[in-house]
Coordinates of C-alpha atoms and ligand atoms in Angstrom, one line a residue:
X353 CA 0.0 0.0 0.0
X354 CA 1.1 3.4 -0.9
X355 CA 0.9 6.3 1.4
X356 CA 0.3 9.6 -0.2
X357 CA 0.7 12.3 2.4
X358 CA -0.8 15.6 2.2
X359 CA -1.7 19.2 3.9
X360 CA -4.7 21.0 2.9
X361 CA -4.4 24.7 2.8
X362 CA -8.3 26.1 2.8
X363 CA -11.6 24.6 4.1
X364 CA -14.2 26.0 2.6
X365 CA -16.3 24.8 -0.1
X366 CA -14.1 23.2 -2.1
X367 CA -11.3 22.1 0.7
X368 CA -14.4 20.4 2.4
X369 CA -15.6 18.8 -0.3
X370 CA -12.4 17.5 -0.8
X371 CA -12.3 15.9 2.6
X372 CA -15.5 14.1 1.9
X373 CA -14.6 12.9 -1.7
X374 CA -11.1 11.8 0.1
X375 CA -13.1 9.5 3.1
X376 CA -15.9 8.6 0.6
X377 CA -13.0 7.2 -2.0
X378 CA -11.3 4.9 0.9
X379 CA -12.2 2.0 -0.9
X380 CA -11.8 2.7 -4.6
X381 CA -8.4 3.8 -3.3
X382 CA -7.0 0.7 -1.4
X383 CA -8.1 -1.6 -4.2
X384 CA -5.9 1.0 -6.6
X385 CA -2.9 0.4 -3.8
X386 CA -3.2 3.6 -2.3
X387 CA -4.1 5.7 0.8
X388 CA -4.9 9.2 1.1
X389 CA -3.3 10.5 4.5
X390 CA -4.5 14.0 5.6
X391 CA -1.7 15.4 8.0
X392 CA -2.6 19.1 8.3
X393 CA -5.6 21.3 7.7
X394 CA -5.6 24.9 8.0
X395 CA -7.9 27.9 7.5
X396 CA -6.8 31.5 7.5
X397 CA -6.0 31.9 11.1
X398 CA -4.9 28.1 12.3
X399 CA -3.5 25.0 11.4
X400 CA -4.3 21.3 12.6
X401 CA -1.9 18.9 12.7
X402 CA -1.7 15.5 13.3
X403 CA 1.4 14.9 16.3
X404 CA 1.6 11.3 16.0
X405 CA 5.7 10.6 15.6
X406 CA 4.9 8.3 12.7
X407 CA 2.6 10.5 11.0
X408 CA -0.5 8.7 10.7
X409 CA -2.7 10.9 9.6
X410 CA -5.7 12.4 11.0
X411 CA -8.9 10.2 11.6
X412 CA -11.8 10.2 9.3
X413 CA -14.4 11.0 11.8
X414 CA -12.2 14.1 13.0
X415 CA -12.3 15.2 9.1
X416 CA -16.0 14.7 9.0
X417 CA -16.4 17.0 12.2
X418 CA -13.8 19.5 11.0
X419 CA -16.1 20.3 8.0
X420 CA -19.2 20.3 10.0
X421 CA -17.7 23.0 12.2
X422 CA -16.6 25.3 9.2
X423 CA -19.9 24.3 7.1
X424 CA -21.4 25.7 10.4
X425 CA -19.2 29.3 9.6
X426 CA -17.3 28.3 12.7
X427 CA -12.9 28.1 13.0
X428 CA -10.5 25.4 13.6
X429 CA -9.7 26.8 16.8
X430 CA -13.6 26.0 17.8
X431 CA -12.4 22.2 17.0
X432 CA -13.6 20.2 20.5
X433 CA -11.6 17.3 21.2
X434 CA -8.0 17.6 19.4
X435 CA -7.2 14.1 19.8
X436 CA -3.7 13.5 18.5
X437 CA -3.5 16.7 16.9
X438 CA -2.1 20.5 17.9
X439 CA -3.4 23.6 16.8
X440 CA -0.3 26.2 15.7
X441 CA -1.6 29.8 14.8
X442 CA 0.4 32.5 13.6
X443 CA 3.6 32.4 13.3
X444 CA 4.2 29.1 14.5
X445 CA 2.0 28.0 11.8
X446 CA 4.6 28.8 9.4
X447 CA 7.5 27.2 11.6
X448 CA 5.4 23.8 12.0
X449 CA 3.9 23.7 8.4
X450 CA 8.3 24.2 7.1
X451 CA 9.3 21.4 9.4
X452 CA 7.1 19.1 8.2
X453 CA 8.1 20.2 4.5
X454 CA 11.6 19.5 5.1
X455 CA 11.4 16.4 7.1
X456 CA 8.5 15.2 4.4
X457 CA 9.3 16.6 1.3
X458 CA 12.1 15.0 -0.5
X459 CA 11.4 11.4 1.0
X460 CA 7.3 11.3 0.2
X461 CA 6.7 14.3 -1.9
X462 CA 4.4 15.5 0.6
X463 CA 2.0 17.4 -1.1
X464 CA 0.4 21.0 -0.5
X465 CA -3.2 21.5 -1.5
X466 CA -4.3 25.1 -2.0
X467 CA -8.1 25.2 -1.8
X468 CA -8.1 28.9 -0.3
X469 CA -9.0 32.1 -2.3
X470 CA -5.8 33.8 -0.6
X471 CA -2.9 35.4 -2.3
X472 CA -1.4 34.6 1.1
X473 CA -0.7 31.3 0.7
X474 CA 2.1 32.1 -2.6
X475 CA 4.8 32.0 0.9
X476 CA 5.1 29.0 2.1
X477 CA 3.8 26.9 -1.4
X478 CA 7.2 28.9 -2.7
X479 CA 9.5 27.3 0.1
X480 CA 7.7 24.2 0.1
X481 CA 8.1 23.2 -3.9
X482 CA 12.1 23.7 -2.6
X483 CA 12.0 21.1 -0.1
X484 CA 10.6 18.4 -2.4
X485 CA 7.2 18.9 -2.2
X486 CA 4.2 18.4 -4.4
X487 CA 1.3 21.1 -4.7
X488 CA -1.7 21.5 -6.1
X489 CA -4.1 24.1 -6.5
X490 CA -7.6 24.9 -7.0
X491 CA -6.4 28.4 -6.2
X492 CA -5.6 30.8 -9.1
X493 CA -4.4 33.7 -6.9
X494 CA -0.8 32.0 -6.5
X495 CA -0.4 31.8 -10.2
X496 CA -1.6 35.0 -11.1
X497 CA 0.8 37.5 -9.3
X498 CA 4.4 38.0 -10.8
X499 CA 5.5 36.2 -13.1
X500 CA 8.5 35.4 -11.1
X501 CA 6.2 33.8 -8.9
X502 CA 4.9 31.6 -11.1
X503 CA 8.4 30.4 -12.6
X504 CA 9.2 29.6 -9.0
X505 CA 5.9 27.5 -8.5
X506 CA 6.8 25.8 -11.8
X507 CA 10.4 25.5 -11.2
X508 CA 9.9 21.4 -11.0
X509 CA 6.8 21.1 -13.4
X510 CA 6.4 17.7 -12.7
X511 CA 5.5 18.8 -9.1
X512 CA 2.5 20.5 -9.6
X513 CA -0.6 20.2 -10.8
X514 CA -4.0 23.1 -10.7
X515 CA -6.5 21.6 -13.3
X516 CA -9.0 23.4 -10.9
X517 CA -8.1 26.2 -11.5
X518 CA -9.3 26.6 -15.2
X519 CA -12.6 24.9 -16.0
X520 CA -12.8 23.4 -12.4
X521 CA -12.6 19.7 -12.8
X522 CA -12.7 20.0 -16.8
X523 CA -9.6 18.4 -18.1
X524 CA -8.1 21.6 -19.4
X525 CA -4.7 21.7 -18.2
X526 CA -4.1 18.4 -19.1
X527 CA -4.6 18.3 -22.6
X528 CA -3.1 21.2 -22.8
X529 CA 0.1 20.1 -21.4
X530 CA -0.5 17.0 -23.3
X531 CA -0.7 18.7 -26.8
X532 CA 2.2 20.8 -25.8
X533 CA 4.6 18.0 -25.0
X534 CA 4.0 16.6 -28.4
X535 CA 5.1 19.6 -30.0
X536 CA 2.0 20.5 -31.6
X537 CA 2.1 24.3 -31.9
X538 CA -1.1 25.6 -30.5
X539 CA -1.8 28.7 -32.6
X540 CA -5.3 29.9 -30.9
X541 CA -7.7 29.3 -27.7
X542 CA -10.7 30.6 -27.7
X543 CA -12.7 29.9 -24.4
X544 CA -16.1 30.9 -22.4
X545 CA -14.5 30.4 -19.3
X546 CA -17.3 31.7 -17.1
X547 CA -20.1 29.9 -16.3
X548 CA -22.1 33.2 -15.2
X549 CA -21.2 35.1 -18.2
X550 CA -22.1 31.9 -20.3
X551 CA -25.3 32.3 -19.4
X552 CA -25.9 35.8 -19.5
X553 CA -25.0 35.5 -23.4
X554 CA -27.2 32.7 -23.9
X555 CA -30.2 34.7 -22.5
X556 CA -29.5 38.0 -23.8
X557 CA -29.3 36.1 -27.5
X558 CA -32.8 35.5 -27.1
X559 CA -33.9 39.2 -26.7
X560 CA -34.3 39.0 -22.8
X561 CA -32.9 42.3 -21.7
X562 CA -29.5 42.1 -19.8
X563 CA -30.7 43.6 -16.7
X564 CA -33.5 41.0 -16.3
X565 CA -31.4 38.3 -16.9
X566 CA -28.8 39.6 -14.4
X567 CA -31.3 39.5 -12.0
X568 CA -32.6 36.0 -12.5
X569 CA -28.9 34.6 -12.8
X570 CA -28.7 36.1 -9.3
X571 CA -31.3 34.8 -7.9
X572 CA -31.1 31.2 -9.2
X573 CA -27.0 31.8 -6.9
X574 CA -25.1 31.9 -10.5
X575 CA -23.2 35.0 -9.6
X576 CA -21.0 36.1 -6.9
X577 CA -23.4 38.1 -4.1
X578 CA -21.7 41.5 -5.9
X579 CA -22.5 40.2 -9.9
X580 CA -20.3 43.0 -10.6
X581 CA -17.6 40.5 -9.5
X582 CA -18.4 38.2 -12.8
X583 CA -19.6 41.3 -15.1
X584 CA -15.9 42.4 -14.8
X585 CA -14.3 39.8 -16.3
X586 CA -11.6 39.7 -13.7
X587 CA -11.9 36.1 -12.3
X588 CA -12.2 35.2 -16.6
X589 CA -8.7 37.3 -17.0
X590 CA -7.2 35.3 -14.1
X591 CA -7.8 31.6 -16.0
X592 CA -6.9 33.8 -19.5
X593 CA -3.2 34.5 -18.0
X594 CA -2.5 31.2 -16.2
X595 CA -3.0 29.7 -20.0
X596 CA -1.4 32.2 -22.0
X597 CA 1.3 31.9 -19.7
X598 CA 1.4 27.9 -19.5
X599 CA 1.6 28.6 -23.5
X600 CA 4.8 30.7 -22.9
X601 CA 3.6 34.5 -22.7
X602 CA 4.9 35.9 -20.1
X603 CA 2.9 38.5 -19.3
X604 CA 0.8 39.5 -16.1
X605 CA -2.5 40.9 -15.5
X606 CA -2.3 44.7 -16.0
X607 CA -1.4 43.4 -19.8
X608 CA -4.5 41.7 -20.2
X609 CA -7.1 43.6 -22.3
X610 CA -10.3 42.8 -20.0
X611 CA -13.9 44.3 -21.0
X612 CA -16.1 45.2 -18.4
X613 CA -19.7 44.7 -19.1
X614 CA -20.4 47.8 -16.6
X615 CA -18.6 51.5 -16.9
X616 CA -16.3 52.2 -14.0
X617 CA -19.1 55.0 -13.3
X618 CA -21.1 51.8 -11.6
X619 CA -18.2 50.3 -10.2
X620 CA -18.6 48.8 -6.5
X621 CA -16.6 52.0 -4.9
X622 CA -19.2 54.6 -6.7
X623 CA -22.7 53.0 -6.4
X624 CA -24.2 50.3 -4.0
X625 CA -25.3 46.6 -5.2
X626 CA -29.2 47.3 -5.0
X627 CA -28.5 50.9 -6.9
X628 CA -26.6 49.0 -9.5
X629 CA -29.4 46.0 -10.1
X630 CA -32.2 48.8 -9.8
X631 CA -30.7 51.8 -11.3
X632 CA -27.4 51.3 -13.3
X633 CA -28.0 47.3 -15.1
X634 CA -31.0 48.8 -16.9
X635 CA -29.0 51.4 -18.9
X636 CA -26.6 48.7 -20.2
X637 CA -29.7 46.9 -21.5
X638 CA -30.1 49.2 -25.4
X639 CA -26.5 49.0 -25.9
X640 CA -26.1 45.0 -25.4
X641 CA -29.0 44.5 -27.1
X642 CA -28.1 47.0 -30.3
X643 CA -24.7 44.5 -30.4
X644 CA -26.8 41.5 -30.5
X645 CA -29.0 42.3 -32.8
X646 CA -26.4 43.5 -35.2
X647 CA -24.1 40.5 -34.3
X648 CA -27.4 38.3 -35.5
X649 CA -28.0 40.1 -38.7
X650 CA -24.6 38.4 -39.8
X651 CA -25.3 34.9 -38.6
X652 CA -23.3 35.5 -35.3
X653 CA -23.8 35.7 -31.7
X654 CA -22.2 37.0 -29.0
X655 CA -20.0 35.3 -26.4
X656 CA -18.1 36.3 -23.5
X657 CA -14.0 34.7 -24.1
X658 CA -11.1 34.9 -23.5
X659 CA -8.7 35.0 -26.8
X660 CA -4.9 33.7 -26.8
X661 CA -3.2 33.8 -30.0
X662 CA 0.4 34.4 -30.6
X663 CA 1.5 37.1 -28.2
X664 CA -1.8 38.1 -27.3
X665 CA -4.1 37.8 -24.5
X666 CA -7.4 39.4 -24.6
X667 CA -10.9 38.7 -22.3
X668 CA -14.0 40.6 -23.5
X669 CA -17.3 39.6 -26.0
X670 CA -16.7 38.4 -29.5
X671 CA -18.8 38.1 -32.3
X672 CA -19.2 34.3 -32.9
X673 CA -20.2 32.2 -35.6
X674 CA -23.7 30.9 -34.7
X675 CA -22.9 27.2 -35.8
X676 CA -19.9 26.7 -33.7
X677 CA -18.8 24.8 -30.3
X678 CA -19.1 28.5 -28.6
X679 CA -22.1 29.5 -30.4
X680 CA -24.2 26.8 -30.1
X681 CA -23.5 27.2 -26.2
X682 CA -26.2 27.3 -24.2
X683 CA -26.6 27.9 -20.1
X684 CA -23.4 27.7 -17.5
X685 CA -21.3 25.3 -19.2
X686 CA -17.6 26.1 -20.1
X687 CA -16.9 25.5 -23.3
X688 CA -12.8 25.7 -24.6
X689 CA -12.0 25.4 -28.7
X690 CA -8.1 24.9 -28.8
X691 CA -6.9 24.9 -32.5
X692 CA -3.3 23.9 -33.0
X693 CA -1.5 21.8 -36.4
X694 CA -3.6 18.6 -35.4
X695 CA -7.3 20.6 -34.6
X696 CA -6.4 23.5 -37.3
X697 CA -9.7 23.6 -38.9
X698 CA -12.0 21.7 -36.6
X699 CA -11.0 22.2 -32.9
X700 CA -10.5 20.1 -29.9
X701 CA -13.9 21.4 -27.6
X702 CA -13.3 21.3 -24.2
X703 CA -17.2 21.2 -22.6
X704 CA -19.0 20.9 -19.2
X705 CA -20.0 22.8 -15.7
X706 CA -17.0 24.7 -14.9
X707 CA -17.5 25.2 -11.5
X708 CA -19.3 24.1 -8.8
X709 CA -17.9 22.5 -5.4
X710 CA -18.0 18.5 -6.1
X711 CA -16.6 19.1 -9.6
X712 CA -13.7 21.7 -8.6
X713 CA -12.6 19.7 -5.5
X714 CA -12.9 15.9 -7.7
X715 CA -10.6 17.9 -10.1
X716 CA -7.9 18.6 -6.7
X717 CA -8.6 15.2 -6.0
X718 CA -7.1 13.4 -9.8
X719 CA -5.1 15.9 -9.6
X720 CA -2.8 14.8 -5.7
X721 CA -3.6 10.7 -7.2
X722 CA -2.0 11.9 -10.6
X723 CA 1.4 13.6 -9.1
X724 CA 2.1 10.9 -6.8
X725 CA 3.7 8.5 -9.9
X726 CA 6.3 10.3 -9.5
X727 CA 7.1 8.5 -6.4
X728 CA 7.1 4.9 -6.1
Ligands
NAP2113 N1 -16.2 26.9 -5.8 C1 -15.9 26.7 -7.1 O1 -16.8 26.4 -7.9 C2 -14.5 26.9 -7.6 C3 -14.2 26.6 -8.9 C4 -12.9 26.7 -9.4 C5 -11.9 27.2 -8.5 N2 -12.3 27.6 -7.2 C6 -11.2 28.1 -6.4 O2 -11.1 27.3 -5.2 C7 -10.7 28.0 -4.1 C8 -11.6 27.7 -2.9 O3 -12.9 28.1 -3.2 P1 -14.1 28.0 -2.2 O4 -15.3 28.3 -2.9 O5 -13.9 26.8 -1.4 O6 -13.7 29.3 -1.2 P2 -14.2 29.6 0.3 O7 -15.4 28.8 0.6 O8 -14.1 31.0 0.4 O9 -13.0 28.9 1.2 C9 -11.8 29.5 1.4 C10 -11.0 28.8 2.5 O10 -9.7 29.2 2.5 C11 -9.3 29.6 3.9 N3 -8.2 30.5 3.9 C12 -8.2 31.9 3.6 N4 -6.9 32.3 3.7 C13 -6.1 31.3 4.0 C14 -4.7 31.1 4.2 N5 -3.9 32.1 4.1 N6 -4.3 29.8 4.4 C15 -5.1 28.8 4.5 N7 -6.4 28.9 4.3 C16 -6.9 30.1 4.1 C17 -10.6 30.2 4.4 O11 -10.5 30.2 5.8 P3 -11.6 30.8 6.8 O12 -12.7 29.8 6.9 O13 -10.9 31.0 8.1 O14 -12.1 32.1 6.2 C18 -11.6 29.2 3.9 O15 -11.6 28.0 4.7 C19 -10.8 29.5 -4.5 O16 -9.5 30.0 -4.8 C20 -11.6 29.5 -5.8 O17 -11.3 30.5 -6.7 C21 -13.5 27.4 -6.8
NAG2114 C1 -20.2 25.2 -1.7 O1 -20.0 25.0 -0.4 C2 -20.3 26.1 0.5 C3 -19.9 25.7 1.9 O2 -20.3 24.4 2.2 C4 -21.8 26.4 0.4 O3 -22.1 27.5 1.2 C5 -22.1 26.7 -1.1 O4 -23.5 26.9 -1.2 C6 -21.6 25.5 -2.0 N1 -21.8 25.9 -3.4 C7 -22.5 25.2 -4.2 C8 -22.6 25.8 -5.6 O5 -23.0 24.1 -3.9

């Protein structure tokens, strides 16, 4: 039996869910020859550990209980009976979280999983990929700061894996990396990377007016509680750079050419949510619509994407051809067309819900059964 250690960074909806898919899969992984061993789990202000010298991991029924407490909004430090684990908090955290790296590390390829939406966490996953370690993120934020920082997360590319963080638990990545290794050139990507924005192209293609559908996308919990988060195109521009860069650009974010689908005169620091669903999406509704209707008068409709081709990077709408993976999209789903010398006139179409907490965190979860090949 092969032990795959690990430390989860992040217990919220997706770490959680990650927690249950690992105790639900205890079976399907000891008849594959291998065992899952949580060490560590932390949230942003503790860690818990397991202090057993031989590091058995900590005890299914003490992960269960861990995610009812933070399902229940609570922290680790509320955590009852600790068992055979501590709880470090800042800045021994950081001291405890380095010695297990380098004790860990280089023998077992103890693996980091980021499943927190911090930019904090870029530290210590740094140090740790020195050491010998593995990560894996569902996290973009570490991969979208300098690019220095993400040469340093890829200094040992065989070390790390993030298929969550593009497409959640679509194999994007993958192929990608699969394609690229072959040495077939990819010449475009052309992706609706957001499943919000998905839908609100679908709906306004059938005359609804934006604002409406805005409103119903919200209420049916397809946006972020601000919608202005997803209208922005920001979280889009994030997945757009950590492709264009795994194709070679290296660019950041500020180089990114990201359309907003609100003016900065409606942005969150200027106008309240409930003044922008009631007052400011219904002026955005003629213009949208004008584009639309011209878009269909030339067989085309308009999609949301993200564009990488050559040296460029770009995230705003296109005018699509109606018969095409993207235009015939419909709903929430993702939907990726990569063209390269073997997909140059039809591409290879990445589809399916691109989000979602059981889809992201089975992604995290191939992902930390994937990397461990690399250490028999
Ligand atoms: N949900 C999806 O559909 C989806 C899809 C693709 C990718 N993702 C990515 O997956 C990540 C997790 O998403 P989520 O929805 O689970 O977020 P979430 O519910 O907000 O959970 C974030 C967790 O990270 C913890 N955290 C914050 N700072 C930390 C730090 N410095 N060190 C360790 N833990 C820290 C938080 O702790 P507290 O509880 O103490 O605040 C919380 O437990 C995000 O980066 C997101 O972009 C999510
Ligand atoms: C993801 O999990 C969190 C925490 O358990 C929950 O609040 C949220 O509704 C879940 N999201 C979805 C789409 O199920």
């Amino acid at each position: 039996m092969k032990t795959i250690p690990l430390i989860l960074m992040g217990c919220g909806g997706v770490g959680c869910h990650l927690l249950q898919h690992i105790v639900s899969c205890r079976s399907l992984h000891s008849s594959q020859g291998l065992c899952l061993n949580v060490l560590g789990v932390s949230d942003s202000k503790s860690l818990v550990v397991t202090e057993d010298s031989s590091n058995k991991g900590l005890d299914d029924k003490f992960l269960m209980e861990l995610c009812r407490v933070k399902r229940d909004g609570g922290s680790l430090s509320k955590l009852g009976d600790l068992g055979d684990c501590r709880l470090f908090s800042h800045p021994e955290l950081q001291e405890r979280i380095l010695e297990l790296a380098s004790q860990l590390g280089g023998k077992t390829g103890l693996v980091f999983v980021d499943c927190s939406a911090s930019s904090n966490t870029v530290a210590v996953l740094k140090q740790v990929v020195d050491m010998g370690c593995c990560i894996v993120m569902a996290n973009k934020k570490p991969l979208t700061s300098t690019m220095e920082d993400f040469e340093k997360l890829y200094a040992y590319p065989r070390r790390i894996r993030h298929e969550s963080t593009v497409g959640a638990g679509l194999p994007v990545i993958a192929s990608l990396n699969r394609i690229i290794s072959s040495g077939d050139p990819v010449h475009r990507i052309i992706g609706s990377l957001s499943g919000t924005l998905g839908y609100v192209m679908s709906e306004v293609e059938d005359g609804k007016p934006l604002s409406q559908v805005v409103r119903a996308a919200k209420s049916l919990g397809y946006t972020e509680p601000d919608p202005r988060e997803d209208l922005g195109g920001m979280d889009v521009a994030r997945k757009a750079l950590i492709l264009a860069r795994i194709l070679g650009q290296r660019i950041n974010m500020d180089t990114i050419q990201i359309e907003s689908l609100y003016p900065k005169e409606m942005g969150p620091d200027l106008m309240s949510v409930e003044d922008f669903m009631n007052s400011g999406l219904p002026l955005l509704d003629k213009d949208i619509q004008e584009r639309v209707e011209k878009a269909a008068s030339n067989g085309n409709v308009l999609r949301y994407v993200c564009v990488i081709e050559g040296s460029s990077c770009e995230v705003g709408i296109q005018e699509l051809p109606k018969n095409s993976p993207l235009g015939r999209l419909r709903g929430s789903d993702n939907v990726l067309e990569i063209y390269t010398r073997c997909y140059t006139s039809q591409p290879l179409v990445i589809q399916g819900a691109g989000a979602g907490n059981d889809t992201t965190a089975a992604g995290v979860l191939a992902d930390i059964v994937d990397i461990q090949d690399l250490f028999p």
